[in-house]
PDB file of C-alpha atoms in Angstrom:
ATOM      1  CA  MET A 223       5.206 -26.622  -1.425  1.00 66.00           C
ATOM      2  CA  SER A 224       1.490 -25.858  -1.704  1.00 76.00           C
ATOM      3  CA  ASP A 225       0.085 -22.867  -3.589  1.00 80.00           C
ATOM      4  CA  ASN A 226      -1.070 -21.345  -0.290  1.00 79.00           C
ATOM      5  CA  THR A 227       2.446 -21.618   1.155  1.00 85.00           C
ATOM      6  CA  ARG A 228       3.971 -20.016  -1.935  1.00 87.00           C
ATOM      7  CA  GLY A 229       1.359 -17.276  -1.809  1.00 83.00           C
ATOM      8  CA  ALA A 230       2.062 -16.595   1.864  1.00 85.00           C
ATOM      9  CA  LEU A 231       5.818 -16.411   1.231  1.00 90.00           C
ATOM     10  CA  LEU A 232       5.317 -14.050  -1.714  1.00 89.00           C
ATOM     11  CA  MET A 233       3.034 -11.815   0.360  1.00 88.00           C
ATOM     12  CA  MET A 234       5.588 -11.669   3.185  1.00 91.00           C
ATOM     13  CA  ALA A 235       8.348 -10.938   0.662  1.00 93.00           C
ATOM     14  CA  SER A 236       6.256  -8.137  -0.829  1.00 91.00           C
ATOM     15  CA  MET A 237       5.660  -6.560   2.587  1.00 92.00           C
ATOM     16  CA  ALA A 238       9.348  -6.901   3.475  1.00 94.00           C
ATOM     17  CA  ALA A 239      10.364  -5.189   0.217  1.00 94.00           C
ATOM     18  CA  PHE A 240       7.949  -2.285   0.656  1.00 93.00           C
ATOM     19  CA  THR A 241       8.995  -1.787   4.293  1.00 95.00           C
ATOM     20  CA  LEU A 242      12.672  -1.877   3.366  1.00 96.00           C
ATOM     21  CA  ASN A 243      11.933   0.772   0.734  1.00 95.00           C
ATOM     22  CA  ASP A 244      10.272   2.917   3.413  1.00 95.00           C
ATOM     23  CA  THR A 245      13.288   2.439   5.684  1.00 96.00           C
ATOM     24  CA  LEU A 246      15.769   3.459   2.993  1.00 96.00           C
ATOM     25  CA  MET A 247      13.697   6.501   2.048  1.00 95.00           C
ATOM     26  CA  LYS A 248      13.364   7.558   5.693  1.00 96.00           C
ATOM     27  CA  ALA A 249      17.127   7.199   6.122  1.00 95.00           C
ATOM     28  CA  LEU A 250      17.522   9.938   3.516  1.00 94.00           C
ATOM     29  CA  ALA A 251      15.079  12.347   5.196  1.00 92.00           C
ATOM     30  CA  GLY A 252      16.665  15.753   5.732  1.00 88.00           C
ATOM     31  CA  GLU A 253      19.557  14.820   3.489  1.00 92.00           C
ATOM     32  CA  VAL A 254      17.844  14.749   0.083  1.00 93.00           C
ATOM     33  CA  PRO A 255      14.672  16.748  -0.753  1.00 93.00           C
ATOM     34  CA  LEU A 256      11.520  14.605  -0.916  1.00 93.00           C
ATOM     35  CA  PHE A 257      10.625  15.567  -4.484  1.00 94.00           C
ATOM     36  CA  GLN A 258      14.147  14.803  -5.684  1.00 95.00           C
ATOM     37  CA  LEU A 259      13.981  11.374  -4.051  1.00 94.00           C
ATOM     38  CA  LEU A 260      10.621  10.622  -5.647  1.00 94.00           C
ATOM     39  CA  VAL A 261      11.926  11.644  -9.069  1.00 95.00           C
ATOM     40  CA  LEU A 262      15.113   9.584  -8.824  1.00 94.00           C
ATOM     41  CA  ARG A 263      13.289   6.532  -7.499  1.00 94.00           C
ATOM     42  CA  GLY A 264      10.515   7.053 -10.030  1.00 94.00           C
ATOM     43  CA  VAL A 265      12.856   7.132 -13.022  1.00 95.00           C
ATOM     44  CA  VAL A 266      14.285   3.713 -12.145  1.00 92.00           C
ATOM     45  CA  THR A 267      10.839   2.263 -11.382  1.00 92.00           C
ATOM     46  CA  THR A 268       9.308   3.688 -14.568  1.00 94.00           C
ATOM     47  CA  LEU A 269      12.077   2.348 -16.794  1.00 94.00           C
ATOM     48  CA  PHE A 270      11.781  -1.127 -15.285  1.00 91.00           C
ATOM     49  CA  THR A 271       7.979  -1.351 -15.340  1.00 90.00           C
ATOM     50  CA  GLY A 272       7.914   0.163 -18.822  1.00 92.00           C
ATOM     51  CA  ALA A 273      10.332  -2.454 -20.146  1.00 92.00           C
ATOM     52  CA  LEU A 274       8.324  -5.215 -18.486  1.00 88.00           C
ATOM     53  CA  ALA A 275       5.014  -3.858 -19.816  1.00 88.00           C
ATOM     54  CA  TRP A 276       6.518  -3.635 -23.320  1.00 92.00           C
ATOM     55  CA  ARG A 277       7.828  -7.198 -23.134  1.00 89.00           C
ATOM     56  CA  MET A 278       4.380  -8.427 -22.046  1.00 85.00           C
ATOM     57  CA  GLY A 279       2.696  -6.528 -24.894  1.00 87.00           C
ATOM     58  CA  ALA A 280       0.720  -4.372 -22.478  1.00 84.00           C
ATOM     59  CA  LEU A 281       1.767  -1.080 -24.088  1.00 85.00           C
ATOM     60  CA  HIS A 282      -0.106  -1.931 -27.284  1.00 83.00           C
ATOM     61  CA  TRP A 283      -3.415  -2.385 -25.483  1.00 80.00           C
ATOM     62  CA  ARG A 284      -6.210  -0.051 -26.586  1.00 83.00           C
ATOM     63  CA  VAL A 285      -7.837   1.296 -23.432  1.00 84.00           C
ATOM     64  CA  ARG A 286     -11.510   2.237 -23.494  1.00 87.00           C
ATOM     65  CA  ARG A 287     -12.450   5.786 -22.570  1.00 87.00           C
ATOM     66  CA  GLY A 288     -14.059   4.768 -19.273  1.00 89.00           C
ATOM     67  CA  ASP A 289     -10.970   2.813 -18.226  1.00 90.00           C
ATOM     68  CA  ALA A 290      -8.716   5.699 -19.301  1.00 91.00           C
ATOM     69  CA  VAL A 291     -10.588   8.035 -16.945  1.00 93.00           C
ATOM     70  CA  LEU A 292     -10.256   5.524 -14.116  1.00 92.00           C
ATOM     71  CA  ILE A 293      -6.528   5.099 -14.772  1.00 93.00           C
ATOM     72  CA  ALA A 294      -6.086   8.880 -14.693  1.00 94.00           C
ATOM     73  CA  LEU A 295      -7.949   9.066 -11.383  1.00 95.00           C
ATOM     74  CA  ARG A 296      -5.787   6.261 -10.047  1.00 92.00           C
ATOM     75  CA  MET A 297      -2.681   8.239 -11.025  1.00 94.00           C
ATOM     76  CA  LEU A 298      -3.874  11.266  -9.051  1.00 96.00           C
ATOM     77  CA  ALA A 299      -4.614   9.054  -6.041  1.00 95.00           C
ATOM     78  CA  GLU A 300      -1.137   7.510  -6.217  1.00 93.00           C
ATOM     79  CA  ILE A 301       0.485  10.947  -6.375  1.00 96.00           C
ATOM     80  CA  GLY A 302      -1.434  12.109  -3.295  1.00 96.00           C
ATOM     81  CA  ALA A 303      -0.673   8.885  -1.430  1.00 94.00           C
ATOM     82  CA  ALA A 304       3.054   9.118  -2.195  1.00 94.00           C
ATOM     83  CA  TYR A 305       3.335  12.717  -1.004  1.00 96.00           C
ATOM     84  CA  PHE A 306       1.337  12.400   2.220  1.00 96.00           C
ATOM     85  CA  PHE A 307       2.677   8.973   3.173  1.00 95.00           C
ATOM     86  CA  LEU A 308       6.339   9.879   2.707  1.00 95.00           C
ATOM     87  CA  THR A 309       5.916  13.258   4.408  1.00 95.00           C
ATOM     88  CA  ALA A 310       4.418  11.449   7.402  1.00 95.00           C
ATOM     89  CA  LEU A 311       7.137   8.787   7.239  1.00 94.00           C
ATOM     90  CA  PHE A 312       9.907  11.394   7.289  1.00 94.00           C
ATOM     91  CA  ASN A 313       8.464  12.946  10.461  1.00 93.00           C
ATOM     92  CA  MET A 314       7.056   9.975  12.426  1.00 91.00           C
ATOM     93  CA  PRO A 315       8.309   6.596  13.639  1.00 92.00           C
ATOM     94  CA  ILE A 316       8.057   4.106  10.788  1.00 94.00           C
ATOM     95  CA  ALA A 317       6.053   1.653  12.921  1.00 92.00           C
ATOM     96  CA  ASN A 318       3.409   4.297  13.703  1.00 92.00           C
ATOM     97  CA  VAL A 319       2.891   5.179  10.043  1.00 93.00           C
ATOM     98  CA  THR A 320       2.811   1.508   9.043  1.00 92.00           C
ATOM     99  CA  ALA A 321       0.313   0.711  11.796  1.00 92.00           C
ATOM    100  CA  ILE A 322      -2.048   3.437  10.566  1.00 92.00           C
ATOM    101  CA  LEU A 323      -1.719   2.066   7.039  1.00 90.00           C
ATOM    102  CA  GLN A 324      -2.852  -1.372   8.270  1.00 89.00           C
ATOM    103  CA  SER A 325      -6.378   0.046   8.570  1.00 90.00           C
ATOM    104  CA  LEU A 326      -6.582   0.092   4.773  1.00 86.00           C
ATOM    105  CA  PRO A 327      -8.579  -3.167   4.314  1.00 85.00           C
ATOM    106  CA  LEU A 328     -11.146  -1.915   6.837  1.00 87.00           C
ATOM    107  CA  ILE A 329     -11.494   1.496   5.184  1.00 89.00           C
ATOM    108  CA  VAL A 330     -11.683   0.038   1.667  1.00 85.00           C
ATOM    109  CA  THR A 331     -14.451  -2.372   2.712  1.00 83.00           C
ATOM    110  CA  LEU A 332     -16.413   0.420   4.389  1.00 86.00           C
ATOM    111  CA  ALA A 333     -15.986   2.775   1.419  1.00 87.00           C
ATOM    112  CA  ALA A 334     -17.038   0.064  -1.048  1.00 84.00           C
ATOM    113  CA  ALA A 335     -20.207  -0.532   0.975  1.00 84.00           C
ATOM    114  CA  LEU A 336     -21.038   3.178   1.100  1.00 85.00           C
ATOM    115  CA  LEU A 337     -20.170   4.042  -2.499  1.00 84.00           C
ATOM    116  CA  PHE A 338     -20.946   0.849  -4.405  1.00 79.00           C
ATOM    117  CA  SER A 339     -23.618  -0.671  -2.128  1.00 80.00           C
ATOM    118  CA  GLU A 340     -21.548  -3.801  -1.593  1.00 77.00           C
ATOM    119  CA  PRO A 341     -23.168  -5.973   1.122  1.00 79.00           C
ATOM    120  CA  LEU A 342     -21.753  -5.511   4.609  1.00 80.00           C
ATOM    121  CA  GLY A 343     -23.008  -7.583   7.562  1.00 83.00           C
ATOM    122  CA  TRP A 344     -22.984  -6.659  11.223  1.00 82.00           C
ATOM    123  CA  ARG A 345     -19.860  -8.728  11.948  1.00 86.00           C
ATOM    124  CA  ARG A 346     -17.736  -6.813   9.478  1.00 84.00           C
ATOM    125  CA  ILE A 347     -19.262  -3.493  10.528  1.00 88.00           C
ATOM    126  CA  THR A 348     -18.267  -4.312  14.100  1.00 90.00           C
ATOM    127  CA  ALA A 349     -14.742  -5.236  12.982  1.00 88.00           C
ATOM    128  CA  ILE A 350     -14.440  -1.917  11.138  1.00 88.00           C
ATOM    129  CA  LEU A 351     -15.590   0.104  14.146  1.00 90.00           C
ATOM    130  CA  VAL A 352     -13.232  -1.754  16.478  1.00 92.00           C
ATOM    131  CA  GLY A 353     -10.388  -1.244  14.001  1.00 90.00           C
ATOM    132  CA  LEU A 354     -11.096   2.493  13.856  1.00 89.00           C
ATOM    133  CA  VAL A 355     -10.839   2.618  17.648  1.00 91.00           C
ATOM    134  CA  GLY A 356      -7.390   1.079  17.242  1.00 90.00           C
ATOM    135  CA  VAL A 357      -6.458   3.785  14.731  1.00 90.00           C
ATOM    136  CA  MET A 358      -7.538   6.476  17.204  1.00 88.00           C
ATOM    137  CA  LEU A 359      -5.300   4.910  19.859  1.00 87.00           C
ATOM    138  CA  ILE A 360      -2.378   5.204  17.438  1.00 86.00           C
ATOM    139  CA  VAL A 361      -3.166   8.756  16.328  1.00 84.00           C
ATOM    140  CA  ARG A 362      -4.474  10.014  19.722  1.00 76.00           C
ATOM    141  CA  PRO A 363      -5.953  13.322  18.476  1.00 68.00           C
ATOM    142  CA  GLY A 364      -5.799  16.027  21.109  1.00 58.00           C
ATOM    143  CA  ALA A 365      -3.294  14.124  23.247  1.00 56.00           C
ATOM    144  CA  GLU A 366       0.085  15.452  24.244  1.00 55.00           C
ATOM    145  CA  GLY A 367       2.604  14.612  21.573  1.00 57.00           C
ATOM    146  CA  PHE A 368      -0.026  14.501  18.827  1.00 65.00           C
ATOM    147  CA  SER A 369       1.516  15.429  15.486  1.00 80.00           C
ATOM    148  CA  ILE A 370      -0.062  16.897  12.386  1.00 88.00           C
ATOM    149  CA  TYR A 371       1.816  14.203  10.506  1.00 91.00           C
ATOM    150  CA  SER A 372      -0.565  11.623  11.959  1.00 89.00           C
ATOM    151  CA  LEU A 373      -3.244  13.377   9.904  1.00 92.00           C
ATOM    152  CA  TYR A 374      -0.940  13.162   6.890  1.00 95.00           C
ATOM    153  CA  ALA A 375      -0.809   9.393   7.379  1.00 93.00           C
ATOM    154  CA  LEU A 376      -4.618   9.264   7.536  1.00 93.00           C
ATOM    155  CA  ILE A 377      -4.863  11.366   4.363  1.00 95.00           C
ATOM    156  CA  ALA A 378      -2.480   8.893   2.716  1.00 95.00           C
ATOM    157  CA  VAL A 379      -4.848   6.078   3.725  1.00 93.00           C
ATOM    158  CA  ALA A 380      -7.716   8.014   2.120  1.00 94.00           C
ATOM    159  CA  PHE A 381      -5.782   8.371  -1.144  1.00 95.00           C
ATOM    160  CA  VAL A 382      -4.802   4.682  -1.158  1.00 91.00           C
ATOM    161  CA  THR A 383      -8.448   3.792  -0.507  1.00 91.00           C
ATOM    162  CA  LEU A 384      -9.451   5.868  -3.529  1.00 92.00           C
ATOM    163  CA  ARG A 385      -6.758   4.158  -5.592  1.00 89.00           C
ATOM    164  CA  ASP A 386      -7.958   0.678  -4.617  1.00 86.00           C
ATOM    165  CA  LEU A 387     -11.631   1.496  -5.200  1.00 89.00           C
ATOM    166  CA  VAL A 388     -10.829   2.875  -8.654  1.00 89.00           C
ATOM    167  CA  THR A 389      -8.766  -0.228  -9.417  1.00 85.00           C
ATOM    168  CA  ARG A 390     -11.796  -2.382  -8.574  1.00 82.00           C
ATOM    169  CA  ARG A 391     -13.822  -0.580 -11.239  1.00 86.00           C
ATOM    170  CA  LEU A 392     -11.278  -1.142 -14.015  1.00 87.00           C
ATOM    171  CA  SER A 393     -12.211  -3.697 -16.668  1.00 86.00           C
ATOM    172  CA  ALA A 394     -10.672  -7.090 -16.017  1.00 78.00           C
ATOM    173  CA  ALA A 395      -9.183  -7.035 -19.525  1.00 83.00           C
ATOM    174  CA  VAL A 396      -6.925  -4.039 -18.781  1.00 85.00           C
ATOM    175  CA  PRO A 397      -3.356  -5.386 -18.269  1.00 86.00           C
ATOM    176  CA  SER A 398      -2.076  -4.875 -14.726  1.00 83.00           C
ATOM    177  CA  MET A 399       1.399  -3.948 -15.978  1.00 85.00           C
ATOM    178  CA  LEU A 400      -0.057  -1.187 -18.158  1.00 88.00           C
ATOM    179  CA  VAL A 401      -1.741   0.317 -15.093  1.00 88.00           C
ATOM    180  CA  THR A 402       1.440  -0.052 -13.027  1.00 88.00           C
ATOM    181  CA  PHE A 403       3.632   1.560 -15.693  1.00 91.00           C
ATOM    182  CA  SER A 404       1.176   4.408 -16.308  1.00 92.00           C
ATOM    183  CA  THR A 405       1.005   5.153 -12.598  1.00 91.00           C
ATOM    184  CA  ALA A 406       4.790   5.092 -12.162  1.00 92.00           C
ATOM    185  CA  LEU A 407       5.203   7.398 -15.159  1.00 94.00           C
ATOM    186  CA  ALA A 408       2.588   9.851 -13.872  1.00 94.00           C
ATOM    187  CA  VAL A 409       4.106   9.994 -10.384  1.00 93.00           C
ATOM    188  CA  THR A 410       7.575  10.584 -11.811  1.00 95.00           C
ATOM    189  CA  ALA A 411       6.344  13.279 -14.202  1.00 96.00           C
ATOM    190  CA  PHE A 412       4.349  15.089 -11.506  1.00 96.00           C
ATOM    191  CA  PHE A 413       7.180  15.263  -9.001  1.00 95.00           C
ATOM    192  CA  SER A 414       9.659  16.177 -11.767  1.00 95.00           C
ATOM    193  CA  VAL A 415       7.578  19.278 -12.478  1.00 94.00           C
ATOM    194  CA  GLY A 416       7.095  19.891  -8.754  1.00 92.00           C
ATOM    195  CA  SER A 417      10.830  19.725  -8.128  1.00 91.00           C
ATOM    196  CA  ILE A 418      11.583  22.590 -10.514  1.00 89.00           C
ATOM    197  CA  GLY A 419      11.439  25.085  -7.649  1.00 83.00           C
ATOM    198  CA  THR A 420      13.426  22.791  -5.370  1.00 84.00           C
ATOM    199  CA  GLU A 421      17.174  22.989  -5.153  1.00 89.00           C
ATOM    200  CA  TRP A 422      18.552  19.542  -5.878  1.00 93.00           C
ATOM    201  CA  VAL A 423      21.546  18.275  -3.930  1.00 94.00           C
ATOM    202  CA  ALA A 424      24.444  16.176  -5.130  1.00 93.00           C
ATOM    203  CA  LEU A 425      24.266  12.590  -3.890  1.00 93.00           C
ATOM    204  CA  ASP A 426      27.259  11.102  -2.166  1.00 93.00           C
ATOM    205  CA  THR A 427      27.952   7.376  -2.474  1.00 94.00           C
ATOM    206  CA  ARG A 428      25.820   6.496   0.549  1.00 95.00           C
ATOM    207  CA  ALA A 429      22.815   8.503  -0.633  1.00 94.00           C
ATOM    208  CA  ALA A 430      23.100   7.127  -4.161  1.00 94.00           C
ATOM    209  CA  LEU A 431      23.202   3.537  -2.899  1.00 95.00           C
ATOM    210  CA  LEU A 432      20.235   4.112  -0.572  1.00 95.00           C
ATOM    211  CA  THR A 433      18.212   5.659  -3.404  1.00 94.00           C
ATOM    212  CA  LEU A 434      19.085   2.790  -5.743  1.00 94.00           C
ATOM    213  CA  GLY A 435      18.218   0.313  -3.017  1.00 95.00           C
ATOM    214  CA  ALA A 436      14.843   1.984  -2.445  1.00 94.00           C
ATOM    215  CA  SER A 437      14.119   1.743  -6.170  1.00 92.00           C
ATOM    216  CA  ALA A 438      15.039  -1.942  -6.189  1.00 93.00           C
ATOM    217  CA  MET A 439      12.816  -2.625  -3.187  1.00 94.00           C
ATOM    218  CA  VAL A 440       9.831  -0.862  -4.772  1.00 90.00           C
ATOM    219  CA  ILE A 441      10.274  -2.926  -7.936  1.00 89.00           C
ATOM    220  CA  CYS A 442      10.528  -6.140  -5.910  1.00 90.00           C
ATOM    221  CA  GLY A 443       7.456  -5.172  -3.908  1.00 87.00           C
ATOM    222  CA  TYR A 444       5.439  -4.576  -7.093  1.00 81.00           C
ATOM    223  CA  MET A 445       6.618  -7.834  -8.640  1.00 81.00           C
ATOM    224  CA  PHE A 446       5.860  -9.932  -5.568  1.00 85.00           C
ATOM    225  CA  SER A 447       2.460  -8.293  -5.125  1.00 79.00           C
ATOM    226  CA  VAL A 448       1.546  -9.181  -8.722  1.00 70.00           C
ATOM    227  CA  LEU A 449       2.782 -12.752  -8.363  1.00 76.00           C
ATOM    228  CA  VAL A 450       0.922 -13.275  -5.082  1.00 78.00           C
ATOM    229  CA  MET A 451      -2.411 -12.716  -6.818  1.00 64.00           C
ATOM    230  CA  ARG A 452      -1.713 -15.681  -9.092  1.00 68.00           C
ATOM    231  CA  VAL A 453      -1.155 -18.362  -6.450  1.00 72.00           C
ATOM    232  CA  GLY A 454      -3.002 -19.518  -3.348  1.00 68.00           C
ATOM    233  CA  GLU A 455      -6.365 -18.569  -1.897  1.00 72.00           C
ATOM    234  CA  ILE A 456      -6.758 -14.853  -1.221  1.00 68.00           C
ATOM    235  CA  SER A 457      -8.496 -15.522   2.116  1.00 66.00           C
ATOM    236  CA  PHE A 458      -5.431 -17.511   3.246  1.00 75.00           C
ATOM    237  CA  VAL A 459      -2.721 -15.295   1.771  1.00 79.00           C
ATOM    238  CA  ALA A 460      -4.109 -11.803   2.514  1.00 76.00           C
ATOM    239  CA  PRO A 461      -3.570 -11.831   6.326  1.00 82.00           C
ATOM    240  CA  PHE A 462       0.178 -12.182   5.757  1.00 86.00           C
ATOM    241  CA  ARG A 463       0.207  -8.552   4.579  1.00 86.00           C
ATOM    242  CA  TYR A 464       0.294  -7.617   8.266  1.00 90.00           C
ATOM    243  CA  THR A 465       3.838  -8.971   8.536  1.00 91.00           C
ATOM    244  CA  GLY A 466       4.796  -5.537   7.198  1.00 91.00           C
ATOM    245  CA  LEU A 467       4.113  -4.155  10.662  1.00 92.00           C
ATOM    246  CA  ILE A 468       6.570  -6.631  12.187  1.00 92.00           C
ATOM    247  CA  TRP A 469       9.204  -5.490   9.701  1.00 93.00           C
ATOM    248  CA  ALA A 470       8.449  -1.866  10.554  1.00 94.00           C
ATOM    249  CA  LEU A 471       8.837  -2.524  14.288  1.00 93.00           C
ATOM    250  CA  VAL A 472      12.133  -4.370  13.847  1.00 93.00           C
ATOM    251  CA  LEU A 473      13.651  -1.937  11.338  1.00 94.00           C
ATOM    252  CA  GLY A 474      12.425   1.102  13.260  1.00 94.00           C
ATOM    253  CA  TRP A 475      14.154  -0.211  16.372  1.00 94.00           C
ATOM    254  CA  PHE A 476      17.438  -1.297  14.750  1.00 93.00           C
ATOM    255  CA  VAL A 477      17.888   1.490  12.207  1.00 94.00           C
ATOM    256  CA  PHE A 478      16.325   4.532  13.897  1.00 93.00           C
ATOM    257  CA  GLY A 479      16.180   3.534  17.568  1.00 93.00           C
ATOM    258  CA  GLU A 480      12.382   3.984  17.536  1.00 90.00           C
ATOM    259  CA  TRP A 481       9.954   1.934  19.589  1.00 89.00           C
ATOM    260  CA  PRO A 482       6.241   2.796  19.778  1.00 88.00           C
ATOM    261  CA  ARG A 483       4.532   3.675  23.044  1.00 87.00           C
ATOM    262  CA  PRO A 484       2.432   0.930  24.692  1.00 89.00           C
ATOM    263  CA  LEU A 485      -0.824   2.625  23.645  1.00 87.00           C
ATOM    264  CA  THR A 486       0.358   2.667  20.031  1.00 89.00           C
ATOM    265  CA  LEU A 487       1.176  -1.036  20.190  1.00 91.00           C
ATOM    266  CA  ILE A 488      -2.260  -1.790  21.649  1.00 93.00           C
ATOM    267  CA  GLY A 489      -3.896   0.240  18.873  1.00 91.00           C
ATOM    268  CA  ALA A 490      -1.832  -1.563  16.236  1.00 92.00           C
ATOM    269  CA  ALA A 491      -2.820  -4.957  17.691  1.00 92.00           C
ATOM    270  CA  ILE A 492      -6.497  -3.952  17.545  1.00 93.00           C
ATOM    271  CA  VAL A 493      -6.211  -2.792  13.927  1.00 91.00           C
ATOM    272  CA  VAL A 494      -4.413  -5.968  12.851  1.00 91.00           C
ATOM    273  CA  SER A 495      -6.851  -8.248  14.702  1.00 91.00           C
ATOM    274  CA  SER A 496      -9.837  -6.453  13.149  1.00 89.00           C
ATOM    275  CA  GLY A 497      -8.293  -6.682   9.696  1.00 87.00           C
ATOM    276  CA  ILE A 498      -7.543 -10.384  10.018  1.00 87.00           C
ATOM    277  CA  PHE A 499     -11.106 -11.052  11.173  1.00 88.00           C
ATOM    278  CA  MET A 500     -12.403  -9.015   8.231  1.00 82.00           C
ATOM    279  CA  LEU A 501     -10.366 -11.052   5.766  1.00 80.00           C
ATOM    280  CA  TYR A 502     -11.428 -14.296   7.446  1.00 81.00           C
ATOM    281  CA  ARG A 503     -15.085 -13.313   7.267  1.00 79.00           C
ATOM    282  CA  GLU A 504     -14.804 -12.279   3.614  1.00 77.00           C
ATOM    283  CA  GLY A 505     -13.230 -15.676   2.872  1.00 77.00           C
ATOM    284  CA  GLN A 506     -16.140 -17.419   4.576  1.00 77.00           C
ATOM    285  CA  LEU A 507     -18.674 -15.446   2.532  1.00 76.00           C
ATOM    286  CA  ALA A 508     -16.804 -16.095  -0.718  1.00 75.00           C
ATOM    287  CA  ARG A 509     -16.790 -19.848  -0.061  1.00 78.00           C
ATOM    288  CA  ALA A 510     -20.497 -19.777   0.822  1.00 80.00           C
ATOM    289  CA  ARG A 511     -21.297 -17.958  -2.433  1.00 77.00           C
ATOM    290  CA  ALA A 512     -19.231 -20.469  -4.407  1.00 77.00           C
ATOM    291  CA  ARG A 513     -21.098 -23.394  -2.817  1.00 81.00           C
ATOM    292  CA  GLU A 514     -24.456 -21.748  -3.529  1.00 79.00           C
ATOM    293  CA  LYS A 515     -23.483 -21.090  -7.133  1.00 78.00           C
ATOM    294  CA  LYS A 516     -22.368 -24.684  -7.544  1.00 78.00           C
ATOM    295  CA  ARG A 517     -25.671 -25.964  -6.102  1.00 79.00           C
ATOM    296  CA  THR A 518     -27.791 -23.876  -8.411  1.00 76.00           C
ATOM    297  CA  ALA A 519     -25.678 -24.550 -11.510  1.00 64.00           C
TER     298      ALA A 519
END
């Protein structure tokens, strides 16, 4: 099996795990308070990532002040993303929320160009604009049936964009597991404090198993997403992240009896197509830069 094939399988496994986590969390909507769910899931995730970070020696790493500030900002972004994404997920079809989230590569590329002056050619600008049209077809502001929770999903995308941009600015020497553990700990601590005014409910066997399953899926998703960065070419592997939308469609239909409207499906197809083109174009540019560097070396 080639590295690209392994990378593609790991990416698909990561997307499947994250989507299964979303499904299990959504299945508990209205049964267990959101903050309680985030705390319970966070405790399991924090313990696991903490043990893994300790075993890898990441907890003993001395972080520079600049990186510490960036990690703190990343924590805040993760907290905002978790709240707005799950609130939207609890009140919208899972496929709709997932489709909106697929615009992330487009938004991150645009934000990086605006904030960090990263080069952006007309082809990628066109792909971004077309992808945003797809997002509008999914959200349909002003249309009948429009929900405020569509805006929550967009706010979640904004927070995830901030998280990814901050991650780009971290020093390469900072261990990934240290960042992952710190973020999990911060999210758990924040929602633990936030849940003080919330009345917790006792979990029955079903709810306990679903919560444990969601925790396991989040851990698997994190692990696969770390492993995928170590094998295969990013330009080949990255498009397989869109398989998460297929999982969302299938699970939304089987578990919740949800199926998006035709206009939503068209919008999702536009977003995915734009994102795949963006990743393809970025791969082309990366290979061209590598060839130029090799020529001038």
